[in-house]
PDB file of C-alpha atoms in Angstrom:
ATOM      1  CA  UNK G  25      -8.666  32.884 -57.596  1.00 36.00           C
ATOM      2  CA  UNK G  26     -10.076  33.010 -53.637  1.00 36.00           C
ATOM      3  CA  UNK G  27     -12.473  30.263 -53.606  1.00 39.00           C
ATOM      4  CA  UNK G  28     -10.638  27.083 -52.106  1.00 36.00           C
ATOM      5  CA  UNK G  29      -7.409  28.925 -54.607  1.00 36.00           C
ATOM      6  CA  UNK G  30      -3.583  28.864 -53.690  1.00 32.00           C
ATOM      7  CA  UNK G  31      -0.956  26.583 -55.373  1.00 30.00           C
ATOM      8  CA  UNK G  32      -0.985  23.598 -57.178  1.00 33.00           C
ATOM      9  CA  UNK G  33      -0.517  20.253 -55.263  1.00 37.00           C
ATOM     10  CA  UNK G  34      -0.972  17.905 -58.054  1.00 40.00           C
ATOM     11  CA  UNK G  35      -4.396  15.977 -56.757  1.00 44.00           C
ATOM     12  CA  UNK G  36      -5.017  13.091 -58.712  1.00 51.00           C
ATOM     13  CA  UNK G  37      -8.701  11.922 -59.706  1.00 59.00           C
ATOM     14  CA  UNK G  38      -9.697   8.831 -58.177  1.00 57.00           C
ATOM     15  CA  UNK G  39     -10.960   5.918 -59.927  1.00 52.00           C
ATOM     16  CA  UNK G  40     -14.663   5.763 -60.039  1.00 50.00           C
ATOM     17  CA  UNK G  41     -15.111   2.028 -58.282  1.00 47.00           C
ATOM     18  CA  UNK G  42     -13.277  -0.359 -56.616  1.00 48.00           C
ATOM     19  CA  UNK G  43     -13.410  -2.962 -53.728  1.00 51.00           C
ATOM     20  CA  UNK G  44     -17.305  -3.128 -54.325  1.00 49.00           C
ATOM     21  CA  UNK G  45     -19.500  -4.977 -51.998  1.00 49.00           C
ATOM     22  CA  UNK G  46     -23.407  -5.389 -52.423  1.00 53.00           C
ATOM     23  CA  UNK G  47     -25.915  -5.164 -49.976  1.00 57.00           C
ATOM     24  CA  UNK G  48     -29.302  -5.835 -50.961  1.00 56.00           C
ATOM     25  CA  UNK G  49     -31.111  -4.409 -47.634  1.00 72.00           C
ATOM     26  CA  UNK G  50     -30.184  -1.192 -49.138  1.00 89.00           C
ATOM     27  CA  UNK G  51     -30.813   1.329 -52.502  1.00 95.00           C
ATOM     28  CA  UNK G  52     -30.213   4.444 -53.689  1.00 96.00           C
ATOM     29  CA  UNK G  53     -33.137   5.702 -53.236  1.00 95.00           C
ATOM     30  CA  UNK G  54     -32.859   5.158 -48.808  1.00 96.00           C
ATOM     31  CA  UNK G  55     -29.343   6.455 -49.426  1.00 97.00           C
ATOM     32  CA  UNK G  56     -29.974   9.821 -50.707  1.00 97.00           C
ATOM     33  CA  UNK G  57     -32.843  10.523 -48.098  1.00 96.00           C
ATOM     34  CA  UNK G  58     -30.537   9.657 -45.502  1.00 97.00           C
ATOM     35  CA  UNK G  59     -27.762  12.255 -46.617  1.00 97.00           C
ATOM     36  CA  UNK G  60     -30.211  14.821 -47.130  1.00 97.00           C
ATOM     37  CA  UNK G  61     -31.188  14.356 -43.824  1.00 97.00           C
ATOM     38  CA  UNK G  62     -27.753  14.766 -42.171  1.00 98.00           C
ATOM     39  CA  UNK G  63     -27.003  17.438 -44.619  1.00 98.00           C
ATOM     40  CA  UNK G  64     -30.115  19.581 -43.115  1.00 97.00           C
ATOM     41  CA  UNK G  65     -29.288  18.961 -39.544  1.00 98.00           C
ATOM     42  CA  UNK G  66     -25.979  20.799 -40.119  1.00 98.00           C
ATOM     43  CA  UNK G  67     -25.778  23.734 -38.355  1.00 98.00           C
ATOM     44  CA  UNK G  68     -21.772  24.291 -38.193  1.00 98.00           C
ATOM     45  CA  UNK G  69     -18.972  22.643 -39.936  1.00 98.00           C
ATOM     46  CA  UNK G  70     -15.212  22.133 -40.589  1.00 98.00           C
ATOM     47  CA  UNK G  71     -13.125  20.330 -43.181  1.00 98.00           C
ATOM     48  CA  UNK G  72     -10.262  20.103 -45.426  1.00 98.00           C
ATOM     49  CA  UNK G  73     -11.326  20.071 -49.192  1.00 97.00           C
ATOM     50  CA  UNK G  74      -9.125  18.966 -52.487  1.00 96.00           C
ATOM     51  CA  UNK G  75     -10.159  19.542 -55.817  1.00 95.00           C
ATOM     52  CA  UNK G  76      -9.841  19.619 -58.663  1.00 97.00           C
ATOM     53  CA  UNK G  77     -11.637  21.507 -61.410  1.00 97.00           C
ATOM     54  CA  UNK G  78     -11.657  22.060 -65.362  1.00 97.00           C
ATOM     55  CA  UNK G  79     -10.634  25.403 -66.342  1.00 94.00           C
ATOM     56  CA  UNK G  80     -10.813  27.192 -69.883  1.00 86.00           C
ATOM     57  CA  UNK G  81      -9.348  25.372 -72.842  1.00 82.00           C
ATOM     58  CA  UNK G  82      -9.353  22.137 -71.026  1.00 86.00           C
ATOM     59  CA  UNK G  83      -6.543  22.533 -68.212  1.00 92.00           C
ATOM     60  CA  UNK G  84      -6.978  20.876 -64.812  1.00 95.00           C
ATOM     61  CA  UNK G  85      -6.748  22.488 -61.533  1.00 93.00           C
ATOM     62  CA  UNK G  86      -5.878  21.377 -58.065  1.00 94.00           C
ATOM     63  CA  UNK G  87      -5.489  22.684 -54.530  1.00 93.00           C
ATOM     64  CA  UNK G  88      -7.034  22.482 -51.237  1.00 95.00           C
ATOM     65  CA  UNK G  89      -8.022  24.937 -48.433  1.00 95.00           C
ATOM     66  CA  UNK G  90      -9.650  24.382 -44.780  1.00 98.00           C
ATOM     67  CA  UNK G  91     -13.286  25.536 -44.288  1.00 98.00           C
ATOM     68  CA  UNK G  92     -15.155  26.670 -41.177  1.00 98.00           C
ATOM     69  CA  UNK G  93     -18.805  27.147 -41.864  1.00 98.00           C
ATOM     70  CA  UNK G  94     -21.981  28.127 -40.485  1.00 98.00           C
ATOM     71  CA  UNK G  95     -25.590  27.768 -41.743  1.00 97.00           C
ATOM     72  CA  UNK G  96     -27.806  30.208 -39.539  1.00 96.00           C
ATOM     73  CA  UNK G  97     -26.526  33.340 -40.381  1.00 96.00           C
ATOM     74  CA  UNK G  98     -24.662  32.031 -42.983  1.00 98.00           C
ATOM     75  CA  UNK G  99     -20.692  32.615 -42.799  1.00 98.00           C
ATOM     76  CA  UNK G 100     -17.658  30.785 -44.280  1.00 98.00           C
ATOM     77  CA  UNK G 101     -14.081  31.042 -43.571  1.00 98.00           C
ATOM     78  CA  UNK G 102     -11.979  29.876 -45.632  1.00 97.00           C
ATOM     79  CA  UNK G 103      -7.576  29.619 -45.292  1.00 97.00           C
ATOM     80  CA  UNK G 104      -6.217  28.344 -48.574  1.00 93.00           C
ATOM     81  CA  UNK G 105      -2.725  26.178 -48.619  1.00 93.00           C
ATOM     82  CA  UNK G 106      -0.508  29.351 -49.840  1.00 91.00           C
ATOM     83  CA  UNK G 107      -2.064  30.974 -46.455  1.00 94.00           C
ATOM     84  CA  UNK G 108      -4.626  33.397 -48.179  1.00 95.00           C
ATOM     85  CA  UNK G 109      -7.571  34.176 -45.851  1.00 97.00           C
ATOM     86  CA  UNK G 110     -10.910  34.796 -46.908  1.00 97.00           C
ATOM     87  CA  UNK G 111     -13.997  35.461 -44.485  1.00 98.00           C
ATOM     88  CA  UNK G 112     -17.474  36.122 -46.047  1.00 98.00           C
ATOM     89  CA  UNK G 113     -20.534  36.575 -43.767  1.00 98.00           C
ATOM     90  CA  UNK G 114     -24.230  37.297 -45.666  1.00 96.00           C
ATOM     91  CA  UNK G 115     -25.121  39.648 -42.038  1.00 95.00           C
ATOM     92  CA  UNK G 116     -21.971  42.035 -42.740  1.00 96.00           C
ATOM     93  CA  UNK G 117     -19.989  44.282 -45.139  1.00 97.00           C
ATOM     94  CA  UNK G 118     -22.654  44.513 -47.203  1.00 96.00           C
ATOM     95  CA  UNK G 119     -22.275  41.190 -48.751  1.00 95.00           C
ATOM     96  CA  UNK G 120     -19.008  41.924 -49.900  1.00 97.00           C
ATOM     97  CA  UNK G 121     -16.280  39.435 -48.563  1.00 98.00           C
ATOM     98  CA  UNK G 122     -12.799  39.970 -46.454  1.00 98.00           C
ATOM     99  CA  UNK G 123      -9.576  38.688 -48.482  1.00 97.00           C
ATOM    100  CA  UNK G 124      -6.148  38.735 -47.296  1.00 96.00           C
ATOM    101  CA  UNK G 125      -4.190  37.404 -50.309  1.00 94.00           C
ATOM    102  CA  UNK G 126      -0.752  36.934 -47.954  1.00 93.00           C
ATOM    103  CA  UNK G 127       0.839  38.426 -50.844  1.00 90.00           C
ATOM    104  CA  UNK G 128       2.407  42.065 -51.907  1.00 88.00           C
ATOM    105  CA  UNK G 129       0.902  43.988 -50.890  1.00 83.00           C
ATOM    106  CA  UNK G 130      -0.373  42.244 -48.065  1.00 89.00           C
ATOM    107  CA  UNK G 131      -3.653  44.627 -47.734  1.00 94.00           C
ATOM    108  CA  UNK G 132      -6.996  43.310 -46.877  1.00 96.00           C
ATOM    109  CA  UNK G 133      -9.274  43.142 -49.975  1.00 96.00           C
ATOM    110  CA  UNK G 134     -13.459  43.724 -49.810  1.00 97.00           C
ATOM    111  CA  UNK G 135     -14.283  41.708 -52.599  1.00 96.00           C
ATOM    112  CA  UNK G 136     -18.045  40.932 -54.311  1.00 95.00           C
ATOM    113  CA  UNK G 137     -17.870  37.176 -53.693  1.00 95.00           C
ATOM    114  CA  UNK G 138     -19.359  36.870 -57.323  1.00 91.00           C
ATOM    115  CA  UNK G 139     -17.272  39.276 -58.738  1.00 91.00           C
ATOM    116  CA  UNK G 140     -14.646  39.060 -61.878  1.00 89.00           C
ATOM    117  CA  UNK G 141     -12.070  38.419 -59.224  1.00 92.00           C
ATOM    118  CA  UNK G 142     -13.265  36.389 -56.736  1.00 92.00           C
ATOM    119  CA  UNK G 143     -14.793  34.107 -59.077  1.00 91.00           C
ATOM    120  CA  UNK G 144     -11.642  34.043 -61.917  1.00 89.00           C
ATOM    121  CA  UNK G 145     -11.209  30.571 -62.288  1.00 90.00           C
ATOM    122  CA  UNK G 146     -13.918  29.224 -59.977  1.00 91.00           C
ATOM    123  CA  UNK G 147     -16.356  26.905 -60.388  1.00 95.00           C
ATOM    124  CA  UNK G 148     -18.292  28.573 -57.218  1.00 95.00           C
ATOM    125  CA  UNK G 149     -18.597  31.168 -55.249  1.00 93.00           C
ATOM    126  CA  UNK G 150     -17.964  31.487 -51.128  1.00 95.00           C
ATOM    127  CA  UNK G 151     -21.513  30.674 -50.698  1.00 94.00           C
ATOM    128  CA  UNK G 152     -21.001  27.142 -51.836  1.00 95.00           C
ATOM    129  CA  UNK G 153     -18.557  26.448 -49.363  1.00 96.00           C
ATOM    130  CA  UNK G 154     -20.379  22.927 -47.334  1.00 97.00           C
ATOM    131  CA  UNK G 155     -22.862  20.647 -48.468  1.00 97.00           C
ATOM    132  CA  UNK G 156     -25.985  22.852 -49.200  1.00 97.00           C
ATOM    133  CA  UNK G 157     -25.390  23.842 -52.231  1.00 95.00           C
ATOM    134  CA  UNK G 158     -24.534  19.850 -54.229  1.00 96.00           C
ATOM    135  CA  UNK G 159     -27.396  18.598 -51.508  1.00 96.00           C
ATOM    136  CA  UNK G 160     -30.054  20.817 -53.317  1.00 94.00           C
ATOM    137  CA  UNK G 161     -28.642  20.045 -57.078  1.00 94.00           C
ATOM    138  CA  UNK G 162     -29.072  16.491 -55.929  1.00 95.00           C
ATOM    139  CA  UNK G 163     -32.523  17.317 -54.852  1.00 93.00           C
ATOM    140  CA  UNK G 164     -33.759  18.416 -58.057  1.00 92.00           C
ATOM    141  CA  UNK G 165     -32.223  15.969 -59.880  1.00 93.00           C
ATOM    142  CA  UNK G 166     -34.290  13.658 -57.508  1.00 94.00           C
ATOM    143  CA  UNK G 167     -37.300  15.433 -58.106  1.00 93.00           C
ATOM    144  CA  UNK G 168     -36.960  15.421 -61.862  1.00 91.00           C
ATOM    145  CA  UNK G 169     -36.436  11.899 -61.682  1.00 93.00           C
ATOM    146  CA  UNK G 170     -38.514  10.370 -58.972  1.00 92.00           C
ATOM    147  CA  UNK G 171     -40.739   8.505 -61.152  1.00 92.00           C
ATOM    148  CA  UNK G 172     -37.721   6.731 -63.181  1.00 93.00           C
ATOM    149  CA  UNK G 173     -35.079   7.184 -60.108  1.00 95.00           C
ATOM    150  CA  UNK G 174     -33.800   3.750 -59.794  1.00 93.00           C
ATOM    151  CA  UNK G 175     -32.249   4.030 -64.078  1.00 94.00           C
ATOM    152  CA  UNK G 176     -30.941   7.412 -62.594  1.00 96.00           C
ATOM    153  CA  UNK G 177     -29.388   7.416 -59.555  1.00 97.00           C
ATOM    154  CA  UNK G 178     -27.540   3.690 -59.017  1.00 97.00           C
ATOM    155  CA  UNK G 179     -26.529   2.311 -56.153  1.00 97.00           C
ATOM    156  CA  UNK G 180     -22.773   0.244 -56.857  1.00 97.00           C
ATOM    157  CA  UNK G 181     -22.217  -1.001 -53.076  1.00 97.00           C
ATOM    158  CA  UNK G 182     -20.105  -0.497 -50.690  1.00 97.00           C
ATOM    159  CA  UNK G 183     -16.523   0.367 -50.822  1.00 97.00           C
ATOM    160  CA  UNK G 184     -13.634   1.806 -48.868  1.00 98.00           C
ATOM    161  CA  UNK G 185     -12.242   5.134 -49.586  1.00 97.00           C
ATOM    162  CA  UNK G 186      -8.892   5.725 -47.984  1.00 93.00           C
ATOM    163  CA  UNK G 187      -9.955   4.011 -44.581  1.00 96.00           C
ATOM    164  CA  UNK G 188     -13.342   5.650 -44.634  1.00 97.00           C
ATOM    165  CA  UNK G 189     -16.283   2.660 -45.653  1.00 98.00           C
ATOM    166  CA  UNK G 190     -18.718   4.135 -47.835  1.00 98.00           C
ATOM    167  CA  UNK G 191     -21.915   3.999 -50.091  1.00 98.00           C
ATOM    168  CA  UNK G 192     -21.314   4.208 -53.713  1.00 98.00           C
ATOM    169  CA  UNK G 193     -24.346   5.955 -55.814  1.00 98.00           C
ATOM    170  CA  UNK G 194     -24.026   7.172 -59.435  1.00 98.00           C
ATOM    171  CA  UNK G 195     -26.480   9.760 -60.696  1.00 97.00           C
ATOM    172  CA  UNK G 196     -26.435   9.637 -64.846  1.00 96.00           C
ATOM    173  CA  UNK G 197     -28.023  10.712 -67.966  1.00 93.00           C
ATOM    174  CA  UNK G 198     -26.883   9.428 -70.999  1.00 91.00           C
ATOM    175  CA  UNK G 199     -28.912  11.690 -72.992  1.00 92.00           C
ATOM    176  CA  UNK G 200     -26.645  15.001 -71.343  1.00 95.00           C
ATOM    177  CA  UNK G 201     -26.062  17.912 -74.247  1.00 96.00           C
ATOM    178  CA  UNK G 202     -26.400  21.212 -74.433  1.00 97.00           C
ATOM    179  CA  UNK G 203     -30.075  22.985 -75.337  1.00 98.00           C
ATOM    180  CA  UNK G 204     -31.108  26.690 -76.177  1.00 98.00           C
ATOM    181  CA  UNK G 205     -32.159  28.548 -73.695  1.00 98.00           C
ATOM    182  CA  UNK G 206     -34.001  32.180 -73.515  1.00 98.00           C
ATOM    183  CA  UNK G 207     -32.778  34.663 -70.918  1.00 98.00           C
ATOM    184  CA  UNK G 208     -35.711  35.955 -69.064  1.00 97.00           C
ATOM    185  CA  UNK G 209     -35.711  39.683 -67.676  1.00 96.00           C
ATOM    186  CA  UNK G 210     -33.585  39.919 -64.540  1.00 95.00           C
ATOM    187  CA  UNK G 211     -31.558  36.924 -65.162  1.00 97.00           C
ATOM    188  CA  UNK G 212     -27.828  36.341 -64.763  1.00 96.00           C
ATOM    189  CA  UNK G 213     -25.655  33.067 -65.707  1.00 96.00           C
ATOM    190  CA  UNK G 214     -25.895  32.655 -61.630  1.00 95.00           C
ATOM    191  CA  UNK G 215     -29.715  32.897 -61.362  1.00 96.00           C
ATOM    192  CA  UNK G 216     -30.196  30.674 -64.697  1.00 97.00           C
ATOM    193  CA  UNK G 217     -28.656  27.719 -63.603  1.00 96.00           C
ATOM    194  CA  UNK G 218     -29.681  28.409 -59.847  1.00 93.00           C
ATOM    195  CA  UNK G 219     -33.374  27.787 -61.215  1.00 93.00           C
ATOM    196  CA  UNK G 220     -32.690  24.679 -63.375  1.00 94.00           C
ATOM    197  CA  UNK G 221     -30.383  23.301 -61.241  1.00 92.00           C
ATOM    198  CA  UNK G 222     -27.052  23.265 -63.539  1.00 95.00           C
ATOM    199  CA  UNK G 223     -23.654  24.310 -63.129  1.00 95.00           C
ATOM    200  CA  UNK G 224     -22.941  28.318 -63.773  1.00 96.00           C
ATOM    201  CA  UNK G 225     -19.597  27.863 -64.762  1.00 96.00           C
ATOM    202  CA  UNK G 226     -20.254  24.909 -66.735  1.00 96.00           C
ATOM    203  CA  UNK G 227     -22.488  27.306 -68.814  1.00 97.00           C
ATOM    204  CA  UNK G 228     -20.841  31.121 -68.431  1.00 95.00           C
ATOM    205  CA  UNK G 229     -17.860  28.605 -70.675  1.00 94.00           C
ATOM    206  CA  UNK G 230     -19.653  27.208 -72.811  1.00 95.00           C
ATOM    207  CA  UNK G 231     -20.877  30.236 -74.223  1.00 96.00           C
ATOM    208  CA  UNK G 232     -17.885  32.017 -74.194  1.00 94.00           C
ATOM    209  CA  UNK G 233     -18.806  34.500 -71.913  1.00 93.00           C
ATOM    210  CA  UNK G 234     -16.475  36.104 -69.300  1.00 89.00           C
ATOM    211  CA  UNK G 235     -18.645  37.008 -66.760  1.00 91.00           C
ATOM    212  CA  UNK G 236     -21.948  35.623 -65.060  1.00 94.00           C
ATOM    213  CA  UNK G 237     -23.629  38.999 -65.829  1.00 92.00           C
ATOM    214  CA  UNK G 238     -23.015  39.138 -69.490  1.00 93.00           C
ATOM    215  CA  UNK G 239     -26.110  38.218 -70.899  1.00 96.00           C
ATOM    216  CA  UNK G 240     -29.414  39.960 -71.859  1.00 95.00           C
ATOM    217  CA  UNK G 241     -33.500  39.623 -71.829  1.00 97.00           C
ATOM    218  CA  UNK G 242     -34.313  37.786 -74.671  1.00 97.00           C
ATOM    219  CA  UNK G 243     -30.755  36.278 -75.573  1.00 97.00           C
ATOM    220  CA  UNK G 244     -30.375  32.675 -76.553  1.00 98.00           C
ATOM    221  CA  UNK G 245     -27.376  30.890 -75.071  1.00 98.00           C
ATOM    222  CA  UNK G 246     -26.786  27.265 -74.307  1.00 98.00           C
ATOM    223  CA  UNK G 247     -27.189  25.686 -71.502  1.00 98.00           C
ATOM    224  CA  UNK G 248     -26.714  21.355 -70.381  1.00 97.00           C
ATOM    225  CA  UNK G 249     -29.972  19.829 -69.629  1.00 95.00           C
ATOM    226  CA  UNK G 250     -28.608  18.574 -66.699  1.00 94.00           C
ATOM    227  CA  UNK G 251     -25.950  19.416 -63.993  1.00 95.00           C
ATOM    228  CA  UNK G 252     -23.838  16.698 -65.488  1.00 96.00           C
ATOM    229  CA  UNK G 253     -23.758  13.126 -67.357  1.00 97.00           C
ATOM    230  CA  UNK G 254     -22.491  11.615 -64.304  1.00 97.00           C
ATOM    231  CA  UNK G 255     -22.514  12.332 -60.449  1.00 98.00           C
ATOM    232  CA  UNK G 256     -20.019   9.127 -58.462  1.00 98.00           C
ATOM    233  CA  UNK G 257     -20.542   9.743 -54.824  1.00 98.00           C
ATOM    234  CA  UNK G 258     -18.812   8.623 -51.937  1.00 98.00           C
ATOM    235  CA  UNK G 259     -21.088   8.960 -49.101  1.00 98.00           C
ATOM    236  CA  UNK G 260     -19.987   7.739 -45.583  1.00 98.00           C
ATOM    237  CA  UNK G 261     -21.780   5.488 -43.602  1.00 98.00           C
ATOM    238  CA  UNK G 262     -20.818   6.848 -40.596  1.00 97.00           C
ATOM    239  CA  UNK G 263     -21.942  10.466 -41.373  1.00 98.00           C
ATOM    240  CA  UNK G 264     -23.827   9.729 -44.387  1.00 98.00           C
ATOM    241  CA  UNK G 265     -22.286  12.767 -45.725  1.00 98.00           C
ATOM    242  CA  UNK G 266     -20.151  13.073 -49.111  1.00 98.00           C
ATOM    243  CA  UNK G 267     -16.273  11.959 -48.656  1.00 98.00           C
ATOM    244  CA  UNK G 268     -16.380  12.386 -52.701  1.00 98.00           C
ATOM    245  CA  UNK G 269     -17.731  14.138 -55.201  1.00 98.00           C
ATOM    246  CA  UNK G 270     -17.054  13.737 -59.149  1.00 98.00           C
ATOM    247  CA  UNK G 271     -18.920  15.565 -62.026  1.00 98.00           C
ATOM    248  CA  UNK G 272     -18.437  13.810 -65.773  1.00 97.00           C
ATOM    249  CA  UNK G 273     -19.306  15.971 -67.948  1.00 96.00           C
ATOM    250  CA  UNK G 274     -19.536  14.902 -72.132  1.00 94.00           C
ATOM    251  CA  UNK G 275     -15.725  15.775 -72.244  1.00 94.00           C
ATOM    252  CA  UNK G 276     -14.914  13.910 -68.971  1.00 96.00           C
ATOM    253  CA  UNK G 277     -13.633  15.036 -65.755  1.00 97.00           C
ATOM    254  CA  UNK G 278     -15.337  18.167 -64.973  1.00 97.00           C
ATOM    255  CA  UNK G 279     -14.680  18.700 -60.940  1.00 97.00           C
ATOM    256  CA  UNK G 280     -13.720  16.958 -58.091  1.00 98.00           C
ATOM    257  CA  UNK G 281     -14.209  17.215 -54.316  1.00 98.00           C
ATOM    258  CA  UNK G 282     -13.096  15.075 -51.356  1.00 98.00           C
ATOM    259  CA  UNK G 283     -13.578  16.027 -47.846  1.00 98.00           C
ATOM    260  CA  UNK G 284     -11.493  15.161 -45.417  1.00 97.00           C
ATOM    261  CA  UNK G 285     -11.506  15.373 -41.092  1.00 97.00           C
ATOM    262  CA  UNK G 286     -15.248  16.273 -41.653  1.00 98.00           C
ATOM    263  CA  UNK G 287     -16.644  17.263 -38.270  1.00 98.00           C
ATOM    264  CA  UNK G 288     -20.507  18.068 -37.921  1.00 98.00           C
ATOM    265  CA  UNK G 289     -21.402  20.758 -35.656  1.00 98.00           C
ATOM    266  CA  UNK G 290     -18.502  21.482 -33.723  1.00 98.00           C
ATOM    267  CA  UNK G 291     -18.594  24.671 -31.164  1.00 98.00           C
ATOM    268  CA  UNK G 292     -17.163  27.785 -33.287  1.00 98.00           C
ATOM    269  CA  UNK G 293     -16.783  30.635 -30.936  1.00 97.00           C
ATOM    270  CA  UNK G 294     -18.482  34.202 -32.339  1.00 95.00           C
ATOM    271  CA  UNK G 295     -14.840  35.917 -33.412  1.00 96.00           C
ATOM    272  CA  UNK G 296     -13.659  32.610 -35.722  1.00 97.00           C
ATOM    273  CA  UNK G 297     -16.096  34.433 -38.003  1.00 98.00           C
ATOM    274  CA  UNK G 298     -14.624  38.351 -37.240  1.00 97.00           C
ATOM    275  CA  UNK G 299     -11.867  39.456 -39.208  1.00 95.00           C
ATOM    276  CA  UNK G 300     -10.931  41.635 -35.834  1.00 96.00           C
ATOM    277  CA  UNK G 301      -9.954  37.796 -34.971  1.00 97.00           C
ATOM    278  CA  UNK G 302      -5.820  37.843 -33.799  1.00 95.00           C
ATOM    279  CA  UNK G 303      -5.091  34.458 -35.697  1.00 95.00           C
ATOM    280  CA  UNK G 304      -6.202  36.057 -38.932  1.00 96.00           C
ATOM    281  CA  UNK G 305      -4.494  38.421 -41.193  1.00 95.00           C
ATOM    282  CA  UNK G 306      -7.159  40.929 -42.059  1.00 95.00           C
TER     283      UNK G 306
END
C-alpha cells in the first residue's frame, strides 16, 4: 500500500495516439539510444508520478505521490497525496525502509520494501522509484530484438502531450502469452522476472500466488514471454526522458505512468534523504 499509495484521484488512461506528425530524419531505433543515454546520466531526480495500475480480479487503481531520488548510493523518498512518508536508502537500516503512514497510530514503520506489506497491491517495489528500472526492461527487450527491431519497437511521430512535444514509440509482440517456466534453486517471483526481464507482479497473479517468495526449486509456474504485448511511450524531446508510460497486457490496460515537473539532477542536500529531517514525519 506504500509504493506511490494514498487515495484514489480517479486518473484516467490516455488515448494511445493523437495529433501525430512524421519525421522521417528520425526512428525508433535513434530514439531509444538517446533516452537510454539521458536515463544513465541521471544522477538525482524529482517528479510527480500518476498511475494507474491493475489490481486482483481486474480493478483499476489510481493515485499519485512526489519522488526525490538518487542513483549513487541509491535512496528514494517518496510523500504520497494522503501525506504518508516513506524514505528507503540501500546504505542504511539494513535495507529495511522508513514509513510514516500519517495515520492512527501515527508511529514510524521499518518495513522490508519487498515485504507482504509494502508491496500489497504494488506493482513495484521502492527500488523502482525513477527511470532505471523500465530503462533496463526496455534494454532487453532491445537486445532480444535487435536483429528484427524496426517490426518491434515503432516509431508513430511526434505528438503533444499536455503542452509537452514528444516522440511516440510502441514496443509490441503480438505473439505475448503465458509459457511454463521451472524455478531454479534460489529463485523468487522477484529474481525470475528480474532475469527475463518481465513484470513480477504480472506473474506472482497470474499464478495465484500471494507472495513473491512462494515458490519452490523445481516448481512449474507461468510466466509471459514478454514484459507486455504493448509498451506506448511518450518520450520528450526536450529531456528525451518518458512523460508516459503504458503496459497492454492480453487483457488490456495493465499500468500506467506519467511524469510530471521532471527535473534532472537537481541539488538534494544530504538530510532530504534522513528521516532525522524536520519537514518529515518519521
Amino acid at each position: 500500500m506504500f509504493l506511490l499509495a494514498a487515495v484514489g484521484i480517479g486518473f484516467a488512461a490516455v488515448p494511445r495516439v493523437h495529433n501525430i506528425v512524421t519525421d522521417s530524419r528520425v526512428d525508433s531505433r535513434s530514439i531509444i539510444t538517446g533516452m537510454n543515454k539521458s536515463i544513465a546520466a541521471i544522477k538525482t531526480l524529482t517528479y510527480l508520478m500518476v498511475y494507474t495500475e491493475r489490481l486482483e480480479e481486474g480493478a483499476m487503481h489510481s493515485d499519485s505521490s512526489s519522488v526525490k531520488f538518487q542513483r549513487s548510493p541509491h535512496k528514494v523518498f517518496m510523500k504520497m497525496s494522503d501525506g504518508a512518508e516513506v524514505l528507503w536508502c540501500a546504505d542504511a537500516n539494513n535495507g529495511n525502509a522508513w514509513v510514516h503512514p500519517n495515520s492512527f497510530p501515527y508511529v514510524t514503520l521499518e518495513l522490508d520494501p519487498d515485504g507482504a506489506i509494502m508491496r500489497k497491491n504494488q506493482h513495484h517495489g521502492v527500488e523502482h522509484a525513477g527511470y532505471d528500472y523500465f530503462g533496463n526492461v526496455l534494454q532487453q527487450a532491445a537486445d532480444k530484438y535487435s536483429k528484427d527491431f524496426d517490426s518491434h519497437f515503432l516509431y508513430l511521430g511526434e505528438i503533444t502531450y499536455r503542452g509537452i512535444r514528444c516522440y511516440n514509440i510502441e514496443v509490441i509482440d503480438p505473439a505475448f502469452k503465458y509459457v511454463p517456466y521451472t524455478v531454479q534453486k534460489g529463485e523468487n517471483i522477484m529474481s525470475i522476472a528480474k532475469k527475463l526481464g518481465l513484470n513480477e507482479y504480472m506473474i506472482m497473479i497470474h499464478n495465484q500466488l500471494s507472495t513473491y517468495n512462494e515458490v519452490n526449486k523445481g516448481q512449474t509456474i507461468m510466466v509471459p514471454c514478454e514484459y507486455a504485448k504493448m509498451i506506448t511511450l511518450y518520450i520528450s524531446k526536450s529531456s528525451m526522458l518518458p512523460v508516459l508510460l503504458r503496459v497492454d497486457d492480453d487483457m488490456g490496460l495493465f499500468e500506467q505512468y506519467v511524469f510530471w515537473n521532471v527535473k534532472v539532477n537537481p541539488a538534494i542536500a544530504a538530510d532530504e534523504f534522513s528521516k532525522d529531517n524536520k519537514a518529515y514525519h518519521f
